[in-house]
C-alpha cells in the first residue's frame, strides 16, 4: 500500500476541489461529494482541514501567492508603466483561463454558501490587484504616459474589465475565452 508524504494528501484534496469547481453546472460542493471523488471518508478530509471553509482558504492562498508572485515578477522585469499594466491584466485573464475552477473562487461564485469571511478575503484580493495596477499607472504617469489624476479611475476600469471577463468566462461554462481581444480593450482604457 502506497503511503502519501505529508502535505501530498492535502494538495490532492485541494486539486480535487478545484477540479470539481470546473464543472460548468456549478453545483454546491459538499464534503461528502469531495470525499467520494477522492475515495476517502469525510473524516479523512477533516484530518487535513478543520472545515470546508479551510479548504477554500487553501485555494485562496494558492490564488494569492500565484497572482501576487507574478505581479511582482512583472514589476521587476518591466520598467514601462503602461506595459506593466497590460502585462498584469493579461496575466490575470490568463490565470483564469488556465484555472477555470479558481475563476469561480475569484468571482465569489463558489463561495456563495460558504463562510462570509472567504468572500471578504476575495474582495480584499481584488482591492490589492487594483492597488498593484494603480502603482503601475503611477509609474506610467511619472514617465509621461498618462495623467496622475487619471490613475484611480483607470485602475478601477481595468479591474472592472478583468472581473467582468472572469464572470463571462465562468457564466459561459468556461467557453467564453477571457483573454480574447482583451489587449485591444485594455489599450483603449489606457489610451
PDB file of C-alpha atoms in Angstrom:
ATOM      1  CA  UNK A   1       0.000   0.000   0.000  1.00  0.00           C
ATOM      2  CA  UNK A   2       1.447   3.344  -1.071  1.00  0.00           C
ATOM      3  CA  UNK A   3       1.819   5.945   1.640  1.00  0.00           C
ATOM      4  CA  UNK A   4       1.476   9.614   0.926  1.00  0.00           C
ATOM      5  CA  UNK A   5       4.050  12.123   2.105  1.00  0.00           C
ATOM      6  CA  UNK A   6       2.935  14.844   4.498  1.00  0.00           C
ATOM      7  CA  UNK A   7       1.159  17.555   2.552  1.00  0.00           C
ATOM      8  CA  UNK A   8       0.508  15.353  -0.502  1.00  0.00           C
ATOM      9  CA  UNK A   9      -2.996  14.371   0.580  1.00  0.00           C
ATOM     10  CA  UNK A  10      -3.773  17.994   1.440  1.00  0.00           C
ATOM     11  CA  UNK A  11      -2.660  19.082  -2.032  1.00  0.00           C
ATOM     12  CA  UNK A  12      -4.658  16.242  -3.588  1.00  0.00           C
ATOM     13  CA  UNK A  13      -7.772  17.415  -1.723  1.00  0.00           C
ATOM     14  CA  UNK A  14      -7.291  20.993  -2.957  1.00  0.00           C
ATOM     15  CA  UNK A  15      -6.657  19.852  -6.544  1.00  0.00           C
ATOM     16  CA  UNK A  16      -9.788  17.694  -6.475  1.00  0.00           C
ATOM     17  CA  UNK A  17     -11.828  20.568  -5.032  1.00  0.00           C
ATOM     18  CA  UNK A  18     -10.533  22.881  -7.791  1.00  0.00           C
ATOM     19  CA  UNK A  19     -11.384  20.205 -10.374  1.00  0.00           C
ATOM     20  CA  UNK A  20     -14.924  19.897  -9.026  1.00  0.00           C
ATOM     21  CA  UNK A  21     -15.298  23.685  -9.326  1.00  0.00           C
ATOM     22  CA  UNK A  22     -14.552  23.352 -13.059  1.00  0.00           C
ATOM     23  CA  UNK A  23     -17.903  21.676 -13.648  1.00  0.00           C
ATOM     24  CA  UNK A  24     -19.955  24.236 -15.615  1.00  0.00           C
ATOM     25  CA  UNK A  25     -23.159  23.429 -13.737  1.00  0.00           C
ATOM     26  CA  UNK A  26     -21.575  24.786 -10.578  1.00  0.00           C
ATOM     27  CA  UNK A  27     -23.466  22.639  -8.077  1.00  0.00           C
ATOM     28  CA  UNK A  28     -22.809  23.151  -4.388  1.00  0.00           C
ATOM     29  CA  UNK A  29     -19.802  21.115  -3.375  1.00  0.00           C
ATOM     30  CA  UNK A  30     -20.282  19.049  -0.258  1.00  0.00           C
ATOM     31  CA  UNK A  31     -17.607  17.340   1.788  1.00  0.00           C
ATOM     32  CA  UNK A  32     -19.428  14.056   1.097  1.00  0.00           C
ATOM     33  CA  UNK A  33     -19.097  14.570  -2.681  1.00  0.00           C
ATOM     34  CA  UNK A  34     -15.453  15.627  -2.313  1.00  0.00           C
ATOM     35  CA  UNK A  35     -14.687  12.593  -0.145  1.00  0.00           C
ATOM     36  CA  UNK A  36     -16.416  10.282  -2.652  1.00  0.00           C
ATOM     37  CA  UNK A  37     -14.403  11.787  -5.519  1.00  0.00           C
ATOM     38  CA  UNK A  38     -11.186  11.122  -3.578  1.00  0.00           C
ATOM     39  CA  UNK A  39     -12.409   7.693  -2.450  1.00  0.00           C
ATOM     40  CA  UNK A  40     -11.831   8.558   1.215  1.00  0.00           C
ATOM     41  CA  UNK A  41     -14.100   9.151   4.186  1.00  0.00           C
ATOM     42  CA  UNK A  42     -15.239  12.612   5.216  1.00  0.00           C
ATOM     43  CA  UNK A  43     -13.289  12.029   8.431  1.00  0.00           C
ATOM     44  CA  UNK A  44     -10.140  11.685   6.309  1.00  0.00           C
ATOM     45  CA  UNK A  45     -10.797  15.148   4.837  1.00  0.00           C
ATOM     46  CA  UNK A  46     -11.158  16.603   8.304  1.00  0.00           C
ATOM     47  CA  UNK A  47      -7.786  15.177   9.345  1.00  0.00           C
ATOM     48  CA  UNK A  48      -6.245  17.652   6.875  1.00  0.00           C
ATOM     49  CA  UNK A  49      -8.701  20.556   7.100  1.00  0.00           C
ATOM     50  CA  UNK A  50     -10.763  21.634  10.097  1.00  0.00           C
ATOM     51  CA  UNK A  51     -13.626  22.725   7.834  1.00  0.00           C
ATOM     52  CA  UNK A  52     -14.712  23.162   4.237  1.00  0.00           C
ATOM     53  CA  UNK A  53     -14.009  26.878   4.669  1.00  0.00           C
ATOM     54  CA  UNK A  54     -10.396  25.974   5.430  1.00  0.00           C
ATOM     55  CA  UNK A  55     -10.266  24.026   2.149  1.00  0.00           C
ATOM     56  CA  UNK A  56     -11.444  27.114   0.274  1.00  0.00           C
ATOM     57  CA  UNK A  57      -8.861  29.160   2.164  1.00  0.00           C
ATOM     58  CA  UNK A  58      -6.229  26.802   0.774  1.00  0.00           C
ATOM     59  CA  UNK A  59      -7.439  27.586  -2.760  1.00  0.00           C
ATOM     60  CA  UNK A  60      -7.460  31.310  -1.999  1.00  0.00           C
ATOM     61  CA  UNK A  61      -3.892  31.100  -0.669  1.00  0.00           C
ATOM     62  CA  UNK A  62      -2.857  29.410  -3.922  1.00  0.00           C
ATOM     63  CA  UNK A  63      -4.538  32.174  -5.941  1.00  0.00           C
ATOM     64  CA  UNK A  64      -2.962  34.944  -3.861  1.00  0.00           C
ATOM     65  CA  UNK A  65       0.561  33.546  -3.897  1.00  0.00           C
ATOM     66  CA  UNK A  66       0.419  32.774  -7.628  1.00  0.00           C
ATOM     67  CA  UNK A  67      -1.065  36.087  -8.736  1.00  0.00           C
ATOM     68  CA  UNK A  68       0.978  38.375  -6.489  1.00  0.00           C
ATOM     69  CA  UNK A  69       4.151  36.425  -7.227  1.00  0.00           C
ATOM     70  CA  UNK A  70       3.530  37.021 -10.939  1.00  0.00           C
ATOM     71  CA  UNK A  71       2.677  40.709 -10.366  1.00  0.00           C
ATOM     72  CA  UNK A  72       5.989  41.120  -8.539  1.00  0.00           C
ATOM     73  CA  UNK A  73       7.847  39.453 -11.432  1.00  0.00           C
ATOM     74  CA  UNK A  74       6.154  41.748 -13.952  1.00  0.00           C
ATOM     75  CA  UNK A  75       7.029  44.824 -11.853  1.00  0.00           C
ATOM     76  CA  UNK A  76      10.664  43.746 -11.575  1.00  0.00           C
ATOM     77  CA  UNK A  77      11.084  42.835 -15.251  1.00  0.00           C
ATOM     78  CA  UNK A  78       9.162  45.691 -16.886  1.00  0.00           C
ATOM     79  CA  UNK A  79      10.178  49.327 -16.407  1.00  0.00           C
ATOM     80  CA  UNK A  80       7.470  50.810 -18.641  1.00  0.00           C
ATOM     81  CA  UNK A  81       4.371  51.598 -16.532  1.00  0.00           C
ATOM     82  CA  UNK A  82       1.772  51.039 -19.265  1.00  0.00           C
ATOM     83  CA  UNK A  83       3.450  47.790 -20.296  1.00  0.00           C
ATOM     84  CA  UNK A  84       3.250  46.675 -16.642  1.00  0.00           C
ATOM     85  CA  UNK A  85      -0.493  47.360 -16.578  1.00  0.00           C
ATOM     86  CA  UNK A  86      -1.045  45.453 -19.832  1.00  0.00           C
ATOM     87  CA  UNK A  87       1.064  42.517 -18.597  1.00  0.00           C
ATOM     88  CA  UNK A  88      -0.748  42.389 -15.235  1.00  0.00           C
ATOM     89  CA  UNK A  89      -4.180  42.444 -16.893  1.00  0.00           C
ATOM     90  CA  UNK A  90      -3.136  39.777 -19.419  1.00  0.00           C
ATOM     91  CA  UNK A  91      -1.742  37.615 -16.603  1.00  0.00           C
ATOM     92  CA  UNK A  92      -4.979  37.907 -14.586  1.00  0.00           C
ATOM     93  CA  UNK A  93      -7.052  36.822 -17.580  1.00  0.00           C
ATOM     94  CA  UNK A  94      -4.613  34.043 -18.468  1.00  0.00           C
ATOM     95  CA  UNK A  95      -4.650  32.778 -14.873  1.00  0.00           C
ATOM     96  CA  UNK A  96      -8.428  32.405 -15.043  1.00  0.00           C
ATOM     97  CA  UNK A  97      -8.202  30.687 -18.418  1.00  0.00           C
ATOM     98  CA  UNK A  98      -5.694  28.115 -17.108  1.00  0.00           C
ATOM     99  CA  UNK A  99      -7.581  27.636 -13.808  1.00  0.00           C
ATOM    100  CA  UNK A 100     -11.326  27.587 -14.535  1.00  0.00           C
ATOM    101  CA  UNK A 101     -12.229  26.215 -11.107  1.00  0.00           C
ATOM    102  CA  UNK A 102     -10.258  29.002  -9.451  1.00  0.00           C
ATOM    103  CA  UNK A 103     -12.211  31.513 -11.551  1.00  0.00           C
ATOM    104  CA  UNK A 104     -15.347  30.517  -9.643  1.00  0.00           C
ATOM    105  CA  UNK A 105     -13.460  31.349  -6.439  1.00  0.00           C
ATOM    106  CA  UNK A 106     -12.165  34.645  -7.908  1.00  0.00           C
ATOM    107  CA  UNK A 107     -15.689  35.852  -8.693  1.00  0.00           C
ATOM    108  CA  UNK A 108     -17.114  34.509  -5.423  1.00  0.00           C
ATOM    109  CA  UNK A 109     -19.478  32.114  -7.200  1.00  0.00           C
ATOM    110  CA  UNK A 110     -18.029  29.100  -5.372  1.00  0.00           C
ATOM    111  CA  UNK A 111     -18.180  30.938  -2.042  1.00  0.00           C
ATOM    112  CA  UNK A 112     -21.894  31.826  -2.012  1.00  0.00           C
ATOM    113  CA  UNK A 113     -22.951  29.284   0.626  1.00  0.00           C
ATOM    114  CA  UNK A 114     -19.649  29.324   2.495  1.00  0.00           C
ATOM    115  CA  UNK A 115     -18.303  31.395   5.386  1.00  0.00           C
ATOM    116  CA  UNK A 116     -18.668  35.106   4.525  1.00  0.00           C
ATOM    117  CA  UNK A 117     -15.056  35.803   5.526  1.00  0.00           C
ATOM    118  CA  UNK A 118     -13.991  33.933   2.378  1.00  0.00           C
ATOM    119  CA  UNK A 119     -15.839  36.434   0.179  1.00  0.00           C
ATOM    120  CA  UNK A 120     -14.358  39.296   2.191  1.00  0.00           C
ATOM    121  CA  UNK A 121     -10.903  37.856   1.546  1.00  0.00           C
ATOM    122  CA  UNK A 122     -11.593  37.702  -2.204  1.00  0.00           C
ATOM    123  CA  UNK A 123     -12.819  41.314  -2.092  1.00  0.00           C
ATOM    124  CA  UNK A 124      -9.517  42.259  -0.446  1.00  0.00           C
ATOM    125  CA  UNK A 125      -7.685  40.303  -3.147  1.00  0.00           C
ATOM    126  CA  UNK A 126      -9.371  42.393  -5.864  1.00  0.00           C
ATOM    127  CA  UNK A 127      -8.544  45.582  -3.931  1.00  0.00           C
ATOM    128  CA  UNK A 128      -4.879  44.538  -3.767  1.00  0.00           C
ATOM    129  CA  UNK A 129      -4.871  43.829  -7.507  1.00  0.00           C
ATOM    130  CA  UNK A 130      -6.291  47.298  -8.110  1.00  0.00           C
ATOM    131  CA  UNK A 131      -3.543  48.786  -5.912  1.00  0.00           C
ATOM    132  CA  UNK A 132      -0.895  46.987  -7.996  1.00  0.00           C
ATOM    133  CA  UNK A 133      -2.419  48.408 -11.182  1.00  0.00           C
ATOM    134  CA  UNK A 134      -2.533  51.888  -9.621  1.00  0.00           C
ATOM    135  CA  UNK A 135       1.162  51.566  -8.778  1.00  0.00           C
ATOM    136  CA  UNK A 136       1.975  50.660 -12.385  1.00  0.00           C
ATOM    137  CA  UNK A 137      -0.162  53.583 -13.599  1.00  0.00           C
ATOM    138  CA  UNK A 138       1.690  55.948 -11.242  1.00  0.00           C
ATOM    139  CA  UNK A 139       4.921  54.783 -12.867  1.00  0.00           C
ATOM    140  CA  UNK A 140       3.312  55.457 -16.264  1.00  0.00           C
ATOM    141  CA  UNK A 141       2.323  58.955 -15.071  1.00  0.00           C
ATOM    142  CA  UNK A 142       5.895  59.646 -13.914  1.00  0.00           C
ATOM    143  CA  UNK A 143       7.015  58.567 -17.406  1.00  0.00           C
ATOM    144  CA  UNK A 144       4.568  61.000 -19.014  1.00  0.00           C
ATOM    145  CA  UNK A 145       2.379  58.180 -20.435  1.00  0.00           C
ATOM    146  CA  UNK A 146      -0.803  59.097 -18.540  1.00  0.00           C
ATOM    147  CA  UNK A 147      -2.040  61.781 -16.184  1.00  0.00           C
ATOM    148  CA  UNK A 148      -1.654  61.322 -12.426  1.00  0.00           C
ATOM    149  CA  UNK A 149      -5.263  62.423 -11.832  1.00  0.00           C
ATOM    150  CA  UNK A 150      -6.497  59.544 -14.059  1.00  0.00           C
ATOM    151  CA  UNK A 151      -4.682  56.777 -12.140  1.00  0.00           C
ATOM    152  CA  UNK A 152      -7.522  55.760  -9.782  1.00  0.00           C
ATOM    153  CA  UNK A 153     -10.219  55.846 -12.461  1.00  0.00           C
ATOM    154  CA  UNK A 154      -8.153  53.899 -14.998  1.00  0.00           C
ATOM    155  CA  UNK A 155      -7.141  51.277 -12.445  1.00  0.00           C
ATOM    156  CA  UNK A 156     -10.777  50.784 -11.460  1.00  0.00           C
ATOM    157  CA  UNK A 157     -11.889  50.463 -15.105  1.00  0.00           C
ATOM    158  CA  UNK A 158      -9.189  47.874 -15.835  1.00  0.00           C
ATOM    159  CA  UNK A 159     -10.065  45.813 -12.759  1.00  0.00           C
ATOM    160  CA  UNK A 160     -13.751  46.046 -13.715  1.00  0.00           C
ATOM    161  CA  UNK A 161     -12.904  44.783 -17.209  1.00  0.00           C
ATOM    162  CA  UNK A 162     -10.896  41.860 -15.800  1.00  0.00           C
ATOM    163  CA  UNK A 163     -13.559  40.892 -13.235  1.00  0.00           C
ATOM    164  CA  UNK A 164     -16.270  41.191 -15.903  1.00  0.00           C
ATOM    165  CA  UNK A 165     -14.342  38.864 -18.187  1.00  0.00           C
ATOM    166  CA  UNK A 166     -13.868  36.393 -15.316  1.00  0.00           C
ATOM    167  CA  UNK A 167     -17.647  36.447 -14.813  1.00  0.00           C
ATOM    168  CA  UNK A 168     -18.389  35.888 -18.515  1.00  0.00           C
ATOM    169  CA  UNK A 169     -15.896  33.015 -18.594  1.00  0.00           C
ATOM    170  CA  UNK A 170     -17.495  31.277 -15.591  1.00  0.00           C
ATOM    171  CA  UNK A 171     -21.088  32.010 -16.623  1.00  0.00           C
ATOM    172  CA  UNK A 172     -20.469  30.722 -20.159  1.00  0.00           C
ATOM    173  CA  UNK A 173     -19.479  27.336 -18.743  1.00  0.00           C
ATOM    174  CA  UNK A 174     -15.821  28.259 -19.415  1.00  0.00           C
ATOM    175  CA  UNK A 175     -16.426  28.674 -23.148  1.00  0.00           C
ATOM    176  CA  UNK A 176     -16.026  32.477 -23.450  1.00  0.00           C
ATOM    177  CA  UNK A 177     -12.242  32.938 -23.525  1.00  0.00           C
ATOM    178  CA  UNK A 178     -11.402  35.736 -21.045  1.00  0.00           C
ATOM    179  CA  UNK A 179      -8.308  36.833 -22.994  1.00  0.00           C
ATOM    180  CA  UNK A 180      -9.986  37.137 -26.392  1.00  0.00           C
ATOM    181  CA  UNK A 181      -9.445  40.700 -27.710  1.00  0.00           C
ATOM    182  CA  UNK A 182      -8.717  41.886 -24.169  1.00  0.00           C
ATOM    183  CA  UNK A 183      -5.466  43.541 -25.175  1.00  0.00           C
ATOM    184  CA  UNK A 184      -7.385  45.850 -27.537  1.00  0.00           C
ATOM    185  CA  UNK A 185      -9.882  46.812 -24.822  1.00  0.00           C
ATOM    186  CA  UNK A 186      -7.139  47.382 -22.247  1.00  0.00           C
ATOM    187  CA  UNK A 187      -5.212  49.544 -24.729  1.00  0.00           C
ATOM    188  CA  UNK A 188      -8.387  51.600 -25.229  1.00  0.00           C
ATOM    189  CA  UNK A 189      -8.687  52.121 -21.469  1.00  0.00           C
ATOM    190  CA  UNK A 190      -5.040  53.191 -21.317  1.00  0.00           C
ATOM    191  CA  UNK A 191      -5.178  55.425 -24.424  1.00  0.00           C
TER     192      UNK A 191
END
